Each structure stands twice: as C-alpha cells, then as structure tokens.
Amino acid sequence: MPIKLKSDDEIAILREAGRIVANTLAQIREMVRPGLNLLEIEKFVREEFKRVGAKETFLNYSPGPKYPPYPSNICISVNEQLVHGIPVDRELQEGDIVTFDLGATYRGYVGDAAITVGVGKVSPLAQRLMDVTEASLWAGIRAARPGSHLNDVRGAIEDTIRPSGFGIVKGYGGHGVGRDMHEEPHVENFRQRFRGPELRPGLVIALEPMVTAGGPEVGEGPDGWTVTTKDGSLCCHFEHTIAIRPGGEAEVLTLP
Ligand code: MF3
Ligand code: CO
C-alpha cells in the first residue's frame, strides 16, 4: 500500500481531530488521582466526544480476524501493561503509572495520541522511564523533516532511549494517519538497515515510542488485547500525530 500524502485542506481537518484528542487527554490528566476508577475515564471520553461532535475511532476497531473488536473508546494501560489495556472496574493507586491512548475521528479524519501519567508520587525509576520515553518522542519529532528518511526518525528515537539501558519494544510502533487510523508507513522505534521512505510534505504519521524498565519482550493477554511486559517490568508509551510541512520542523497535530 502506498503512502497517502495529505493536502493542506486535509491537514486542517486532521489538526481539528488532533486537537480534540489532545484536549480530551489534557482533561484526563487533570482527573488522575488515587482512587479514580478506569470506567469513569471511559465515561468521560464518551461524553466529551458527544459534546464536541467527534466519532469514536477505537470502539469496535479490529486489525484482523484474530482480534475481537476493541470494546472501548480509549486504551488505559497501567504499570506492566504497555498498550491496548481495556478500561475495567479498577481504581488507580498512588505510585501507578498509567498510559491513556486515545483516538478520535472528526469529519472523517483521525487524531491519535497517548500520554503516560504518574498517579501521585511515583518512584524515581518510573519518573526516569517516563522522561526518557517522552524525550525520545520529541527527538523523533525533531528528526521528522522534509528530505529526511523514515530511518532518521527511527534512529533519533532509538538513540535517545539507548543510553538509559531501558528496553525498546519491537513489533509495535507508529503509523501513517488519515481517514484510517493505521496507514502506511509503519514506524518501529529503532534503526533498520535501509533508509526507508523519504519524508515529504503532506505525510502525516503517529510516532509512538514504547519503552520498558526491564526486558523488551511483551505479550498479549487473555482478553486478546492488553499487551504486557513478559517480566512484569514497568513500561511507558507516548504518542503524537505529526504532519511533515514544507521547510522546517514537523507540525504536532495533537497539541491542546
Ligand atoms: N492508538 C493505538 C495505535 O496507535 C491503537 C489503539 S487500538 C484500538 O495503534 F483497538 F484501540 F483501536
Ligand atoms: Co497510534
């Protein structure tokens, strides 16, 4: 499947979709406290989407026949859960780190972003893990310029994580974004041997580093969705949707 470059008009809508995601995530960040039930967050997202006229992107999403349709509007992944955690009747506890991964569809276009937030006071390890993961996302964003190649972005993310000794998860990563949540190209968070496609103005991609405090091995849980670290170590995930623009730095579409 070829990469679909977006026109300025399409990017304008993608910007609105991205802003809805970012504003919703910003409000969720404010809600986070010990005792908050994950189902309250799911409910908040449903109401917020209704209020702003966004359609759910994640609900009933299925990447293939082996997956049951995703049952929620948001992925909430706690501690050793990396991505695709399903909101359940569970209360956040002091010291947890929790990832909120949210997609919204607005006027037919998708915004996709994720943040990891500490609940109350977190351990120094958890804080360092979050700092390194977020820094690697921004390094990838800075490397995403017209004329660069995808491998430059992958390498910038990898080089930011490596010195920490943390694990870089393989098999999950970023992706093109447009009318579909998952378009070409797929963006792993480490260098490959080839330069990969050139980054051209109009390319819209989600970058999403996934980092573990222990080994990098992960597996899917019995619900068919929740991805956890094999060794039970803490893990972290940040994501922004960005657009390659002529000239300079990429535009981050998922800012509040
Ligand atoms: N935001 C996630 C991604 O980038 C997707 C969520 S999977 C879903 O791949 F099922 F929840 F949609
Ligand atoms: Co994504």
Tab-separated table of C-alpha atoms and ligand atoms in Angstrom:
chain	number	residue	atom	x	y	z
A	1	MET	CA	0.000	0.000	0.000
A	2	PRO	CA	1.451	3.364	-1.000
A	3	ILE	CA	1.834	6.311	1.381
A	4	LYS	CA	-1.051	8.770	1.047
A	5	LEU	CA	0.183	12.379	1.272
A	6	LYS	CA	-2.396	14.849	2.625
A	7	SER	CA	-3.413	18.202	1.152
A	8	ASP	CA	-3.441	21.388	3.257
A	9	ASP	CA	-7.234	21.106	3.482
A	10	GLU	CA	-6.962	17.574	4.793
A	11	ILE	CA	-4.273	18.628	7.284
A	12	ALA	CA	-6.598	21.375	8.537
A	13	ILE	CA	-9.176	18.726	9.449
A	14	LEU	CA	-6.527	16.406	10.880
A	15	ARG	CA	-5.455	19.337	13.067
A	16	GLU	CA	-9.001	19.619	14.442
A	17	ALA	CA	-9.191	15.883	15.087
A	18	GLY	CA	-5.804	16.070	16.787
A	19	ARG	CA	-6.863	18.982	18.960
A	20	ILE	CA	-9.922	17.081	20.176
A	21	VAL	CA	-7.697	14.175	21.209
A	22	ALA	CA	-5.209	16.492	22.902
A	23	ASN	CA	-7.847	18.474	24.787
A	24	THR	CA	-9.511	15.291	25.984
A	25	LEU	CA	-6.185	13.844	27.149
A	26	ALA	CA	-5.347	17.112	28.940
A	27	GLN	CA	-8.590	16.862	30.887
A	28	ILE	CA	-7.953	13.216	31.725
A	29	ARG	CA	-4.520	14.185	33.054
A	30	GLU	CA	-6.266	16.572	35.456
A	31	MET	CA	-8.663	13.833	36.594
A	32	VAL	CA	-5.877	11.418	37.577
A	33	ARG	CA	-5.666	10.753	41.329
A	34	PRO	CA	-5.523	7.707	43.598
A	35	GLY	CA	-8.972	6.095	43.673
A	36	LEU	CA	-10.018	7.146	40.162
A	37	ASN	CA	-11.867	4.264	38.507
A	38	LEU	CA	-10.864	3.472	34.913
A	39	LEU	CA	-14.529	3.210	33.930
A	40	GLU	CA	-15.033	6.866	34.928
A	41	ILE	CA	-12.464	7.835	32.325
A	42	GLU	CA	-14.164	5.777	29.633
A	43	LYS	CA	-17.433	7.505	30.516
A	44	PHE	CA	-15.784	10.925	30.379
A	45	VAL	CA	-14.412	10.227	26.893
A	46	ARG	CA	-17.818	9.120	25.641
A	47	GLU	CA	-19.443	12.314	26.936
A	48	GLU	CA	-16.657	14.557	25.680
A	49	PHE	CA	-16.797	13.085	22.151
A	50	LYS	CA	-20.537	13.644	22.113
A	51	ARG	CA	-20.091	17.233	23.274
A	52	VAL	CA	-17.537	18.145	20.578
A	53	GLY	CA	-19.061	16.061	17.781
A	54	ALA	CA	-16.260	13.528	17.430
A	55	LYS	CA	-16.772	9.907	16.434
A	56	GLU	CA	-15.097	7.090	18.242
A	57	THR	CA	-12.076	5.651	16.444
A	58	PHE	CA	-11.129	2.768	18.723
A	59	LEU	CA	-14.584	1.358	19.551
A	60	ASN	CA	-15.143	-1.859	17.552
A	61	TYR	CA	-11.780	-1.475	15.801
A	62	SER	CA	-10.331	-4.799	14.666
A	63	PRO	CA	-6.967	-5.065	12.922
A	64	GLY	CA	-7.734	-8.585	11.664
A	65	PRO	CA	-9.874	-11.662	12.095
A	66	LYS	CA	-7.845	-12.972	15.038
A	67	TYR	CA	-8.781	-9.911	17.115
A	68	PRO	CA	-12.105	-9.407	18.860
A	69	PRO	CA	-13.471	-5.886	18.168
A	70	TYR	CA	-11.937	-3.395	20.620
A	71	PRO	CA	-14.653	-2.704	23.233
A	72	SER	CA	-13.843	0.862	24.322
A	73	ASN	CA	-13.109	4.430	23.220
A	74	ILE	CA	-9.740	4.622	24.951
A	75	CYS	CA	-6.862	2.332	25.868
A	76	ILE	CA	-5.795	2.557	29.521
A	77	SER	CA	-2.650	0.617	30.393
A	78	VAL	CA	-1.353	0.505	33.979
A	79	ASN	CA	2.246	-0.249	35.108
A	80	GLU	CA	3.346	-3.510	33.389
A	81	GLN	CA	0.632	-3.040	30.761
A	82	LEU	CA	2.198	-1.420	27.704
A	83	VAL	CA	-0.641	-0.674	25.287
A	84	HIS	CA	-4.226	-1.632	24.411
A	85	GLY	CA	-5.377	-2.001	28.018
A	86	ILE	CA	-9.176	-2.185	28.175
A	87	PRO	CA	-10.836	0.076	30.787
A	88	VAL	CA	-12.123	-2.163	33.579
A	89	ASP	CA	-13.542	-1.663	37.077
A	90	ARG	CA	-10.185	-0.836	38.694
A	91	GLU	CA	-9.023	2.089	40.813
A	92	LEU	CA	-5.722	3.866	40.256
A	93	GLN	CA	-3.300	3.708	43.176
A	94	GLU	CA	-0.605	6.073	44.395
A	95	GLY	CA	2.619	5.289	42.526
A	96	ASP	CA	0.995	3.720	39.454
A	97	ILE	CA	1.974	4.954	36.030
A	98	VAL	CA	-0.871	4.875	33.562
A	99	THR	CA	-0.990	5.326	29.796
A	100	PHE	CA	-4.013	6.867	28.120
A	101	ASP	CA	-4.066	6.210	24.371
A	102	LEU	CA	-6.884	7.999	22.586
A	103	GLY	CA	-8.141	8.262	19.018
A	104	ALA	CA	-10.926	10.468	17.684
A	105	THR	CA	-12.450	10.767	14.231
A	106	TYR	CA	-13.620	14.227	13.170
A	107	ARG	CA	-15.127	14.975	9.761
A	108	GLY	CA	-13.745	11.645	8.583
A	109	TYR	CA	-10.150	12.133	9.748
A	110	VAL	CA	-8.319	10.596	12.707
A	111	GLY	CA	-6.222	12.038	15.532
A	112	ASP	CA	-4.194	9.628	17.672
A	113	ALA	CA	-2.103	10.371	20.765
A	114	ALA	CA	-1.014	8.847	24.061
A	115	ILE	CA	0.381	10.115	27.353
A	116	THR	CA	1.740	8.318	30.397
A	117	VAL	CA	0.916	9.945	33.730
A	118	GLY	CA	2.106	9.204	37.268
A	119	VAL	CA	-0.528	8.772	39.982
A	120	GLY	CA	0.519	10.864	42.981
A	121	LYS	CA	4.157	10.322	43.863
A	122	VAL	CA	5.947	7.768	41.661
A	123	SER	CA	9.320	6.027	42.080
A	124	PRO	CA	12.467	7.635	40.637
A	125	LEU	CA	12.665	4.712	38.184
A	126	ALA	CA	9.122	5.326	36.947
A	127	GLN	CA	9.862	9.032	36.561
A	128	ARG	CA	13.062	8.377	34.603
A	129	LEU	CA	11.214	5.898	32.373
A	130	MET	CA	8.547	8.484	31.580
A	131	ASP	CA	11.127	11.230	30.985
A	132	VAL	CA	13.209	9.087	28.596
A	133	THR	CA	10.179	7.865	26.649
A	134	GLU	CA	8.745	11.359	26.199
A	135	ALA	CA	12.170	12.746	25.251
A	136	SER	CA	12.530	10.033	22.590
A	137	LEU	CA	9.174	11.019	21.107
A	138	TRP	CA	10.313	14.642	20.811
A	139	ALA	CA	13.654	13.574	19.325
A	140	GLY	CA	11.710	11.662	16.672
A	141	ILE	CA	9.522	14.693	16.009
A	142	ARG	CA	12.564	16.963	15.603
A	143	ALA	CA	14.116	14.485	13.138
A	144	ALA	CA	10.952	14.383	11.021
A	145	ARG	CA	11.813	16.972	8.371
A	146	PRO	CA	11.226	17.071	4.648
A	147	GLY	CA	14.087	15.331	2.858
A	148	SER	CA	14.914	13.112	5.822
A	149	HIS	CA	14.081	9.456	5.667
A	150	LEU	CA	11.988	7.382	7.995
A	151	ASN	CA	15.105	5.709	9.363
A	152	ASP	CA	16.359	9.094	10.627
A	153	VAL	CA	13.245	9.333	12.789
A	154	ARG	CA	13.549	5.747	13.987
A	155	GLY	CA	17.228	6.326	14.766
A	156	ALA	CA	16.577	9.542	16.698
A	157	ILE	CA	14.070	7.714	18.897
A	158	GLU	CA	16.436	4.765	19.425
A	159	ASP	CA	19.454	6.962	20.197
A	160	THR	CA	17.513	8.791	22.903
A	161	ILE	CA	16.458	5.571	24.622
A	162	ARG	CA	19.683	3.501	24.302
A	163	PRO	CA	21.892	5.339	26.858
A	164	SER	CA	19.231	4.747	29.532
A	165	GLY	CA	19.573	0.976	29.240
A	166	PHE	CA	15.796	0.687	29.031
A	167	GLY	CA	14.177	-1.826	26.667
A	168	ILE	CA	12.844	-0.846	23.238
A	169	VAL	CA	9.757	-2.854	22.337
A	170	LYS	CA	9.670	-4.434	18.867
A	171	GLY	CA	6.620	-5.313	16.797
A	172	TYR	CA	4.578	-2.286	17.843
A	173	GLY	CA	5.078	1.234	16.638
A	174	GLY	CA	3.818	4.303	14.861
A	175	HIS	CA	1.929	4.541	11.591
A	176	GLY	CA	0.546	6.810	8.932
A	177	VAL	CA	-2.695	8.580	9.915
A	178	GLY	CA	-5.512	9.883	7.735
A	179	ARG	CA	-9.023	8.675	7.067
A	180	ASP	CA	-7.782	5.428	8.578
A	181	MET	CA	-6.096	5.178	11.953
A	182	HIS	CA	-3.442	2.870	10.531
A	183	GLU	CA	-1.971	3.783	7.159
A	184	GLU	CA	1.464	3.304	5.641
A	185	PRO	CA	4.223	3.584	6.741
A	186	HIS	CA	4.716	1.527	9.877
A	187	VAL	CA	7.254	3.203	12.199
A	188	GLU	CA	9.257	0.974	14.527
A	189	ASN	CA	11.254	2.700	17.255
A	190	PHE	CA	14.744	1.541	16.256
A	191	ARG	CA	17.042	1.784	13.229
A	192	GLN	CA	16.821	-0.618	10.316
A	193	ARG	CA	19.375	-1.283	7.543
A	194	PHE	CA	17.536	0.734	4.912
A	195	ARG	CA	16.785	4.457	4.858
A	196	GLY	CA	13.108	3.801	4.330
A	197	PRO	CA	10.778	6.201	2.545
A	198	GLU	CA	11.681	9.871	2.201
A	199	LEU	CA	9.613	12.208	4.362
A	200	ARG	CA	7.654	14.515	2.066
A	201	PRO	CA	5.391	17.468	2.931
A	202	GLY	CA	1.889	16.142	3.485
A	203	LEU	CA	2.999	12.953	5.222
A	204	VAL	CA	1.014	12.546	8.439
A	205	ILE	CA	2.337	9.967	10.895
A	206	ALA	CA	1.896	8.975	14.504
A	207	LEU	CA	5.152	8.387	16.376
A	208	GLU	CA	4.824	6.228	19.465
A	209	PRO	CA	7.887	5.017	21.353
A	210	MET	CA	7.232	2.127	23.761
A	211	VAL	CA	9.876	1.588	26.416
A	212	THR	CA	10.314	-0.915	29.260
A	213	ALA	CA	12.249	-0.613	32.516
A	214	GLY	CA	13.277	-4.294	32.152
A	215	GLY	CA	13.441	-6.691	29.218
A	216	PRO	CA	11.840	-5.603	25.932
A	217	GLU	CA	9.715	-8.759	25.497
A	218	VAL	CA	5.949	-8.273	25.563
A	219	GLY	CA	2.905	-10.463	25.003
A	220	GLU	CA	-0.828	-10.203	24.554
A	221	GLY	CA	-3.103	-11.046	27.463
A	222	PRO	CA	-6.114	-13.398	27.551
A	223	ASP	CA	-8.555	-10.583	26.647
A	224	GLY	CA	-6.971	-10.595	23.175
A	225	TRP	CA	-5.806	-7.008	23.524
A	226	THR	CA	-3.842	-5.988	26.614
A	227	VAL	CA	-0.098	-6.057	25.888
A	228	THR	CA	2.106	-6.532	28.979
A	229	THR	CA	5.821	-6.935	29.612
A	230	LYS	CA	6.861	-10.599	29.916
A	231	ASP	CA	8.993	-9.898	33.007
A	232	GLY	CA	6.354	-7.710	34.679
A	233	SER	CA	8.554	-4.635	34.475
A	234	LEU	CA	7.137	-1.126	34.244
A	235	CYS	CA	6.662	0.263	30.759
A	236	CYS	CA	5.752	3.519	29.115
A	237	HIS	CA	4.244	4.900	25.908
A	238	PHE	CA	3.884	8.415	24.485
A	239	GLU	CA	2.386	9.267	21.097
A	240	HIS	CA	1.768	12.308	18.904
A	241	THR	CA	0.348	12.604	15.404
A	242	ILE	CA	2.518	14.936	13.304
A	243	ALA	CA	2.459	16.408	9.801
A	244	ILE	CA	5.571	16.930	7.660
A	245	ARG	CA	5.413	20.527	6.426
A	246	PRO	CA	7.471	22.251	3.729
A	247	GLY	CA	10.619	23.845	5.090
A	248	GLY	CA	11.111	23.260	8.757
A	249	GLU	CA	10.032	21.160	11.646
A	250	ALA	CA	7.026	18.910	11.612
A	251	GLU	CA	3.753	20.263	12.990
A	252	VAL	CA	2.429	18.402	16.008
A	253	LEU	CA	-1.286	17.932	15.358
A	254	THR	CA	-2.160	16.534	18.785
A	255	LEU	CA	-1.436	19.574	20.934
A	256	PRO	CA	-4.189	21.147	23.090
B	1	MF3	N1	-3.676	4.143	19.291
B	1	MF3	C1	-3.356	2.787	19.050
B	1	MF3	C2	-2.372	2.715	17.925
B	1	MF3	O1	-1.761	3.651	17.620
B	1	MF3	C3	-4.471	1.928	18.642
B	1	MF3	C4	-5.444	1.535	19.560
B	1	MF3	S1	-6.007	0.001	19.152
B	1	MF3	C5	-7.653	0.118	19.325
B	1	MF3	O2	-2.194	1.717	17.311
B	1	MF3	F1	-8.160	-1.018	19.145
B	1	MF3	F2	-7.923	0.572	20.462
B	1	MF3	F3	-8.118	0.902	18.424
B	2	CO	CO	-1.167	5.125	17.152
